[in-house]
Structures are given as C-alpha cells and as structure tokens.
C-alpha positions as YAML, in Angstrom:
chain: A
units: angstrom
residues:
- id: 1
  name: MET
  ca: [-60.93, 40.50, -69.84]
- id: 2
  name: ASP
  ca: [-58.08, 38.40, -67.63]
- id: 3
  name: GLN
  ca: [-56.24, 36.09, -70.54]
- id: 4
  name: LEU
  ca: [-57.37, 32.16, -70.00]
- id: 5
  name: SER
  ca: [-54.28, 30.08, -69.84]
- id: 6
  name: PRO
  ca: [-54.00, 27.84, -72.48]
- id: 7
  name: CYS
  ca: [-55.07, 24.86, -70.56]
- id: 8
  name: HIS
  ca: [-58.62, 26.51, -69.30]
- id: 9
  name: ALA
  ca: [-59.01, 27.32, -72.91]
- id: 10
  name: THR
  ca: [-58.96, 24.18, -73.96]
- id: 11
  name: ALA
  ca: [-60.88, 23.14, -70.60]
- id: 12
  name: ASN
  ca: [-63.51, 26.23, -71.80]
- id: 13
  name: ILE
  ca: [-63.39, 24.33, -75.75]
- id: 14
  name: LEU
  ca: [-64.66, 20.91, -74.04]
- id: 15
  name: SER
  ca: [-67.59, 22.18, -72.44]
- id: 16
  name: ASN
  ca: [-68.55, 23.95, -74.63]
- id: 17
  name: THR
  ca: [-68.67, 21.36, -77.43]
- id: 18
  name: LEU
  ca: [-69.93, 18.80, -74.99]
- id: 19
  name: SER
  ca: [-73.06, 21.21, -74.33]
- id: 20
  name: GLN
  ca: [-74.46, 21.90, -77.74]
- id: 21
  name: ASP
  ca: [-77.86, 20.86, -78.14]
- id: 22
  name: SER
  ca: [-78.87, 17.17, -79.83]
- id: 23
  name: CYS
  ca: [-79.63, 18.47, -83.51]
- id: 24
  name: GLY
  ca: [-76.69, 16.40, -84.69]
- id: 25
  name: HIS
  ca: [-74.54, 17.08, -82.17]
- id: 26
  name: PHE
  ca: [-73.45, 16.22, -78.77]
- id: 27
  name: SER
  ca: [-74.74, 17.02, -75.39]
- id: 28
  name: SER
  ca: [-73.55, 16.95, -72.55]
- id: 29
  name: ASP
  ca: [-76.61, 14.82, -71.47]
- id: 30
  name: CYS
  ca: [-75.27, 12.48, -73.64]
- id: 31
  name: TYR
  ca: [-71.40, 12.13, -71.45]
- id: 32
  name: PRO
  ca: [-72.57, 13.73, -68.20]
- id: 33
  name: ASP
  ca: [-69.25, 12.96, -66.33]
- id: 34
  name: MET
  ca: [-66.40, 14.16, -69.44]
- id: 35
  name: ALA
  ca: [-66.63, 17.98, -69.10]
- id: 36
  name: GLY
  ca: [-66.64, 17.33, -65.13]
- id: 37
  name: TRP
  ca: [-64.24, 15.81, -64.71]
- id: 38
  name: VAL
  ca: [-61.57, 17.50, -67.51]
- id: 39
  name: ARG
  ca: [-61.75, 20.98, -64.70]
- id: 40
  name: ARG
  ca: [-61.94, 18.56, -62.30]
- id: 41
  name: LEU
  ca: [-57.87, 17.58, -64.10]
- id: 42
  name: LEU
  ca: [-57.09, 20.77, -64.24]
- id: 43
  name: GLN
  ca: [-58.32, 22.51, -61.05]
- id: 44
  name: LYS
  ca: [-55.84, 20.67, -59.67]
- id: 45
  name: PRO
  ca: [-54.10, 22.76, -56.76]
- id: 46
  name: LYS
  ca: [-49.75, 22.66, -57.98]
- id: 47
  name: GLN
  ca: [-47.50, 21.94, -55.89]
- id: 48
  name: ASN
  ca: [-45.61, 25.16, -54.72]
- id: 49
  name: SER
  ca: [-42.20, 26.26, -54.41]
- id: 50
  name: SER
  ca: [-42.55, 26.34, -50.70]
- id: 51
  name: SER
  ca: [-44.28, 23.21, -50.59]
- id: 52
  name: ALA
  ca: [-41.13, 21.21, -52.61]
- id: 53
  name: GLY
  ca: [-38.17, 23.10, -50.44]
- id: 54
  name: SER
  ca: [-40.40, 21.44, -47.69]
- id: 55
  name: SER
  ca: [-40.37, 18.33, -48.56]
- id: 56
  name: LEU
  ca: [-36.87, 18.27, -50.35]
- id: 57
  name: ASN
  ca: [-35.64, 19.57, -46.46]
- id: 58
  name: THR
  ca: [-37.54, 16.27, -45.07]
- id: 59
  name: LYS
  ca: [-35.78, 14.32, -47.17]
- id: 60
  name: GLN
  ca: [-32.67, 15.83, -46.79]
- id: 61
  name: SER
  ca: [-33.79, 15.68, -42.84]
- id: 62
  name: ARG
  ca: [-34.54, 11.16, -43.70]
- id: 63
  name: SER
  ca: [-30.92, 11.41, -45.50]
- id: 64
  name: SER
  ca: [-28.81, 12.86, -42.39]
- id: 65
  name: SER
  ca: [-30.63, 10.44, -39.89]
- id: 66
  name: SER
  ca: [-30.01, 7.68, -41.87]
- id: 67
  name: SER
  ca: [-26.09, 8.79, -41.89]
- id: 68
  name: SER
  ca: [-25.72, 9.44, -38.75]
- id: 69
  name: SER
  ca: [-26.83, 5.52, -37.90]
- id: 70
  name: VAL
  ca: [-24.80, 4.40, -40.31]
- id: 71
  name: THR
  ca: [-22.63, 6.56, -38.13]
- id: 72
  name: THR
  ca: [-23.67, 4.75, -35.04]
- id: 73
  name: ALA
  ca: [-23.27, 1.31, -36.33]
- id: 74
  name: SER
  ca: [-19.74, 2.13, -38.04]
- id: 75
  name: SER
  ca: [-18.70, 3.47, -34.04]
- id: 76
  name: SER
  ca: [-20.48, 0.31, -32.59]
- id: 77
  name: THR
  ca: [-19.03, -2.28, -34.68]
- id: 78
  name: SER
  ca: [-15.19, -0.31, -34.39]
- id: 79
  name: SER
  ca: [-16.07, -0.61, -30.68]
- id: 80
  name: SER
  ca: [-16.94, -3.94, -31.15]
- id: 81
  name: ALA
  ca: [-14.17, -4.57, -32.94]
- id: 82
  name: ALA
  ca: [-11.79, -2.97, -30.67]
- id: 83
  name: SER
  ca: [-12.75, -4.72, -27.73]
- id: 84
  name: LEU
  ca: [-12.12, -8.19, -29.95]
- id: 85
  name: GLY
  ca: [-8.56, -6.88, -29.99]
- id: 86
  name: GLN
  ca: [-7.80, -7.45, -26.50]
- id: 87
  name: LEU
  ca: [-5.80, -9.70, -24.78]
- id: 88
  name: SER
  ca: [-7.80, -12.44, -22.73]
- id: 89
  name: PRO
  ca: [-6.60, -12.96, -19.74]
- id: 90
  name: ALA
  ca: [-5.11, -16.44, -20.97]
- id: 91
  name: SER
  ca: [-2.46, -14.38, -22.33]
- id: 92
  name: GLN
  ca: [-1.84, -11.85, -19.97]
- id: 93
  name: VAL
  ca: [-0.53, -14.30, -17.11]
- id: 94
  name: SER
  ca: [2.16, -13.89, -14.87]
- id: 95
  name: ILE
  ca: [4.91, -16.48, -15.33]
- id: 96
  name: SER
  ca: [5.72, -15.04, -11.01]
- id: 97
  name: SER
  ca: [2.50, -16.15, -10.40]
- id: 98
  name: SER
  ca: [2.07, -19.25, -7.34]
- id: 99
  name: GLY
  ca: [0.34, -21.30, -9.87]
- id: 100
  name: SER
  ca: [2.07, -21.18, -12.50]
- id: 101
  name: ALA
  ca: [3.91, -23.56, -15.04]
- id: 102
  name: ARG
  ca: [6.86, -22.64, -14.46]
- id: 103
  name: TRP
  ca: [7.28, -23.99, -10.87]
- id: 104
  name: ALA
  ca: [6.23, -27.20, -12.51]
- id: 105
  name: LYS
  ca: [10.84, -26.81, -13.23]
- id: 106
  name: SER
  ca: [13.31, -26.52, -10.79]
- id: 107
  name: TYR
  ca: [14.64, -24.70, -12.85]
- id: 108
  name: ASP
  ca: [13.96, -22.11, -15.93]
- id: 109
  name: VAL
  ca: [17.40, -23.23, -17.70]
- id: 110
  name: CYS
  ca: [20.20, -25.11, -18.42]
- id: 111
  name: ILE
  ca: [23.02, -23.73, -19.11]
- id: 112
  name: CYS
  ca: [25.04, -26.43, -20.91]
- id: 113
  name: HIS
  ca: [28.85, -25.40, -21.82]
- id: 114
  name: SER
  ca: [32.95, -26.74, -21.72]
- id: 115
  name: ASN
  ca: [34.90, -26.07, -18.62]
- id: 116
  name: GLY
  ca: [37.01, -24.14, -20.09]
- id: 117
  name: ASP
  ca: [33.98, -21.50, -20.10]
- id: 118
  name: PHE
  ca: [32.68, -21.09, -17.11]
- id: 119
  name: GLU
  ca: [34.43, -18.26, -16.88]
- id: 120
  name: PHE
  ca: [32.09, -16.00, -19.24]
- id: 121
  name: VAL
  ca: [29.00, -18.74, -18.22]
- id: 122
  name: GLU
  ca: [29.38, -17.10, -14.86]
- id: 123
  name: GLU
  ca: [29.01, -13.87, -16.80]
- id: 124
  name: MET
  ca: [25.41, -14.46, -18.81]
- id: 125
  name: VAL
  ca: [24.36, -16.37, -15.59]
- id: 126
  name: SER
  ca: [24.40, -13.10, -13.82]
- id: 127
  name: TYR
  ca: [22.79, -10.96, -15.90]
- id: 128
  name: LEU
  ca: [20.24, -13.98, -16.50]
- id: 129
  name: GLU
  ca: [19.15, -13.73, -12.57]
- id: 130
  name: SER
  ca: [19.14, -10.55, -12.61]
- id: 131
  name: GLN
  ca: [16.32, -10.18, -14.31]
- id: 132
  name: THR
  ca: [13.53, -8.80, -12.54]
- id: 133
  name: GLU
  ca: [11.51, -11.77, -13.35]
- id: 134
  name: GLY
  ca: [14.80, -13.59, -11.48]
- id: 135
  name: ILE
  ca: [15.52, -16.54, -14.25]
- id: 136
  name: ARG
  ca: [16.65, -19.64, -12.76]
- id: 137
  name: CYS
  ca: [19.57, -21.26, -14.36]
- id: 138
  name: PHE
  ca: [20.67, -24.50, -13.17]
- id: 139
  name: LEU
  ca: [25.69, -24.62, -14.03]
- id: 140
  name: GLN
  ca: [26.96, -27.24, -12.99]
- id: 141
  name: LEU
  ca: [30.14, -26.75, -11.01]
- id: 142
  name: ARG
  ca: [27.92, -24.84, -9.05]
- id: 143
  name: ASP
  ca: [24.28, -26.03, -7.91]
- id: 144
  name: ALA
  ca: [25.59, -30.10, -9.31]
- id: 145
  name: MET
  ca: [25.30, -31.70, -6.19]
- id: 146
  name: PRO
  ca: [29.32, -33.62, -4.50]
- id: 147
  name: GLY
  ca: [29.67, -36.77, -5.00]
- id: 148
  name: SER
  ca: [26.72, -37.79, -7.84]
- id: 149
  name: ALA
  ca: [27.30, -39.58, -11.27]
- id: 150
  name: ILE
  ca: [27.98, -36.81, -13.49]
- id: 151
  name: THR
  ca: [25.37, -39.08, -15.97]
- id: 152
  name: THR
  ca: [22.89, -38.65, -13.55]
- id: 153
  name: GLU
  ca: [23.25, -35.14, -13.20]
- id: 154
  name: LEU
  ca: [23.86, -33.76, -16.63]
- id: 155
  name: CYS
  ca: [19.94, -35.98, -17.12]
- id: 156
  name: ASP
  ca: [18.70, -34.22, -13.79]
- id: 157
  name: ALA
  ca: [18.69, -30.86, -14.52]
- id: 158
  name: VAL
  ca: [18.27, -31.38, -19.16]
- id: 159
  name: GLN
  ca: [14.45, -33.03, -16.92]
- id: 160
  name: ASN
  ca: [14.53, -29.81, -14.24]
- id: 161
  name: SER
  ca: [14.98, -27.43, -16.81]
- id: 162
  name: HIS
  ca: [12.21, -25.75, -19.11]
- id: 163
  name: CYS
  ca: [14.75, -24.84, -21.47]
- id: 164
  name: TRP
  ca: [18.71, -25.25, -22.76]
- id: 165
  name: VAL
  ca: [20.84, -23.23, -23.66]
- id: 166
  name: LEU
  ca: [23.65, -24.54, -25.83]
- id: 167
  name: LEU
  ca: [26.93, -22.55, -24.98]
- id: 168
  name: ILE
  ca: [28.90, -23.59, -28.53]
- id: 169
  name: THR
  ca: [32.16, -23.24, -28.26]
- id: 170
  name: PRO
  ca: [35.43, -24.85, -29.65]
- id: 171
  name: SER
  ca: [35.66, -26.36, -26.43]
- id: 172
  name: PHE
  ca: [32.45, -27.81, -26.39]
- id: 173
  name: LEU
  ca: [33.02, -28.87, -29.38]
- id: 174
  name: GLU
  ca: [36.03, -31.67, -28.19]
- id: 175
  name: ASP
  ca: [33.86, -31.89, -25.10]
- id: 176
  name: PRO
  ca: [31.97, -35.76, -25.81]
- id: 177
  name: TRP
  ca: [30.28, -34.42, -21.64]
- id: 178
  name: CYS
  ca: [28.80, -31.43, -23.93]
- id: 179
  name: ARG
  ca: [27.79, -33.52, -26.13]
- id: 180
  name: TYR
  ca: [25.79, -35.84, -24.50]
- id: 181
  name: GLN
  ca: [24.56, -33.35, -22.41]
- id: 182
  name: MET
  ca: [22.71, -32.75, -26.04]
- id: 183
  name: HIS
  ca: [22.05, -35.28, -27.44]
- id: 184
  name: GLN
  ca: [20.37, -35.57, -23.34]
- id: 185
  name: ALA
  ca: [18.63, -32.19, -24.08]
- id: 186
  name: LEU
  ca: [17.21, -32.95, -27.90]
- id: 187
  name: ALA
  ca: [15.96, -35.93, -26.68]
- id: 188
  name: GLU
  ca: [13.86, -34.55, -23.89]
- id: 189
  name: ALA
  ca: [12.29, -32.89, -26.63]
- id: 190
  name: PRO
  ca: [13.28, -32.81, -30.33]
- id: 191
  name: MET
  ca: [11.76, -30.00, -32.60]
- id: 192
  name: ALA
  ca: [10.53, -27.82, -28.65]
- id: 193
  name: ASN
  ca: [10.02, -24.07, -30.44]
- id: 194
  name: GLY
  ca: [12.20, -22.17, -27.58]
- id: 195
  name: ARG
  ca: [13.45, -24.63, -25.80]
- id: 196
  name: THR
  ca: [16.23, -25.54, -27.24]
- id: 197
  name: ILE
  ca: [18.89, -22.12, -27.15]
- id: 198
  name: PRO
  ca: [22.22, -22.77, -29.24]
- id: 199
  name: VAL
  ca: [24.17, -19.70, -28.67]
- id: 200
  name: LEU
  ca: [27.25, -19.88, -31.08]
- id: 201
  name: LYS
  ca: [30.16, -18.26, -29.75]
- id: 202
  name: GLY
  ca: [34.12, -18.09, -31.13]
- id: 203
  name: ILE
  ca: [33.16, -20.87, -33.98]
- id: 204
  name: ASP
  ca: [32.12, -20.71, -37.47]
- id: 205
  name: ARG
  ca: [28.79, -21.61, -38.77]
- id: 206
  name: ARG
  ca: [30.17, -24.54, -40.59]
- id: 207
  name: ASP
  ca: [31.14, -26.39, -37.42]
- id: 208
  name: TYR
  ca: [27.98, -25.77, -35.46]
- id: 209
  name: PRO
  ca: [26.79, -29.40, -34.77]
- id: 210
  name: ARG
  ca: [24.53, -31.67, -37.43]
- id: 211
  name: GLU
  ca: [21.85, -31.68, -35.13]
- id: 212
  name: LEU
  ca: [21.16, -28.37, -34.71]
- id: 213
  name: ARG
  ca: [21.04, -27.76, -37.94]
- id: 214
  name: CYS
  ca: [17.18, -27.29, -37.57]
- id: 215
  name: LEU
  ca: [16.86, -23.96, -34.84]
- id: 216
  name: TYR
  ca: [18.08, -21.14, -35.21]
- id: 217
  name: TYR
  ca: [20.86, -20.32, -33.76]
- id: 218
  name: ILE
  ca: [22.28, -16.84, -31.55]
- id: 219
  name: ASP
  ca: [25.32, -14.89, -32.87]
- id: 220
  name: MET
  ca: [27.59, -14.02, -29.65]
- id: 221
  name: THR
  ca: [29.22, -12.06, -31.83]
- id: 222
  name: ARG
  ca: [28.24, -8.34, -29.65]
- id: 223
  name: LYS
  ca: [27.88, -9.22, -26.37]
- id: 224
  name: GLU
  ca: [25.32, -7.77, -25.06]
- id: 225
  name: ASN
  ca: [22.69, -7.98, -27.86]
- id: 226
  name: GLY
  ca: [23.43, -12.46, -27.74]
- id: 227
  name: PHE
  ca: [22.52, -11.68, -24.06]
- id: 228
  name: ARG
  ca: [19.47, -10.35, -24.65]
- id: 229
  name: GLN
  ca: [18.51, -12.71, -27.13]
- id: 230
  name: ILE
  ca: [18.59, -15.52, -24.85]
- id: 231
  name: LYS
  ca: [16.46, -14.19, -22.32]
- id: 232
  name: ASP
  ca: [13.30, -13.30, -24.42]
- id: 233
  name: THR
  ca: [13.84, -16.64, -25.78]
- id: 234
  name: ILE
  ca: [13.63, -17.92, -21.82]
- id: 235
  name: LEU
  ca: [10.77, -15.55, -20.92]
- id: 236
  name: ARG
  ca: [8.50, -16.25, -24.79]
- id: 237
  name: TYR
  ca: [8.63, -20.15, -23.79]
- id: 238
  name: LEU
  ca: [7.50, -19.46, -20.18]
- id: 239
  name: GLN
  ca: [5.55, -17.03, -21.72]
- id: 240
  name: GLU
  ca: [3.34, -19.35, -23.93]
- id: 241
  name: LEU
  ca: [3.85, -22.54, -20.82]
- id: 242
  name: CYS
  ca: [2.03, -20.83, -18.74]
- id: 243
  name: ARG
  ca: [-0.86, -19.36, -21.34]
- id: 244
  name: SER
  ca: [-1.96, -23.09, -22.70]
- id: 245
  name: THR
  ca: [-1.83, -24.20, -19.59]
- id: 246
  name: VAL
  ca: [-4.32, -21.65, -19.20]
- id: 247
  name: SER
  ca: [-5.89, -22.54, -21.92]
- id: 248
  name: ARG
  ca: [-6.15, -26.09, -21.13]
- id: 249
  name: ILE
  ca: [-7.20, -25.49, -18.01]
- id: 250
  name: GLU
  ca: [-9.93, -23.09, -18.87]
...
C-alpha cells in the first residue's frame, strides 16, 4: 500500500468523519461542500522547479530590459547635455568677418606712451600687427596727421580705438600729455573690462598711478610674455564685443 502524505491522510480522515451516519454523528449531507473543498485545496498542483526557473528567467529578462532602458535614457541625456555644452554660433563669431563690430572703429588699440619709449613701442606694435588677426594699432608719431592740434589727435585716437594700452614708465609719469591721454581713456570708458590695459615697465608698484589702481596691470619684466598678454587681452575684448553685438541682433 502506498504511504500517504500527512496532508492527504488528514483529508481522508476528515472526509470519513463527515461521511458517518446520522446516529448522533455528522453526515456529508449536512456539510456537502466541506470535504470537496479540502480535497480541491490539497490537490492544487504545486509549482515545479522548471516553472520556478522560467519565472526567475522572466524576472531577470524584465530587469535586464529595464536596465537597458535606463542605459539608453542615460545615453540620450548625456548626448543632450553634450549638445547643450557646444558653443553657440554667437560665441563662434569671427572678429575678422565683414559684418563684425570690430570695424566700427578705425583702430583696435591706441598705444599711449612717452616719446622716450618710442623704440620699445615700435617693437610692441610690430609684434601686434604681425599677428594673424592683424591687430590695428594707432601710433601717434606714425599715424597722427601733420599740422593737427595735439589735443585733437589724442582725443580722436582714444575715441576711434577699441582698447588703449598705457605704457607706464618713468618717462610716462613725467609727461603731461601722457597723463592727459590716460584721463581721456578713463573718461571714454570708466571701468570697462579689457579696454584700458595698463602696462608697467621700469617702475615700482608704489609708483603705479592712483587713477588706475582699480585695474590689473601687465608687468613687462619678461618682454615676450608681456607682449603675448597684451595681444590676448585685446583679442579677448574684441571677441566679447562681437559676440555681444551678435546676441543683441538675435
């Protein structure tokens, strides 16, 4: 005889008990559904191992699909962020294009200097004008119109230039015309970032003009490095000028 499991043995006992006659005992007729309900409950098929494995694989597949979706979304987000990080057309504007705001003035930079520093200034101007951007410099002894009033020429040079390099040397500090041109530049664009470019050569920091102490200066202790800083400052201002002009138009 096959050995019954504890659950099936219990079911048989309950079924027999409910099937007794009416002599003081319960009958299956009194509770017709109880025995059948217990049998159906115990005869419910159990989930085999292959079914459980299939269910697990389904869950893993769903998890993998969900992970793939997250990765795809993340990749899409990164791609969007990268495209947002690209420079806009306004930031890539060329300062040499025909419609550039650079051409609104005759010169990119006016070199304010003492006559005693002319040789050094010629070297600086040669460096700036030889750049691929072709920086346009106003040099008083070379570009001023003969016969014109000095004050007129100095004021016109300041007004017709985007930037002003102030070559501050001992000779500059003693020259009243240099101071005049310095004050004209400050009046033209007070506190304008990048337009007034003080350059110190051969003077102590304590001799730096009080009017300029709100501005950083370029130290010419190393000439090549100083020339490069002057060039970069001028070009940075021109780039910002052109970029802001395009932005306003758009």
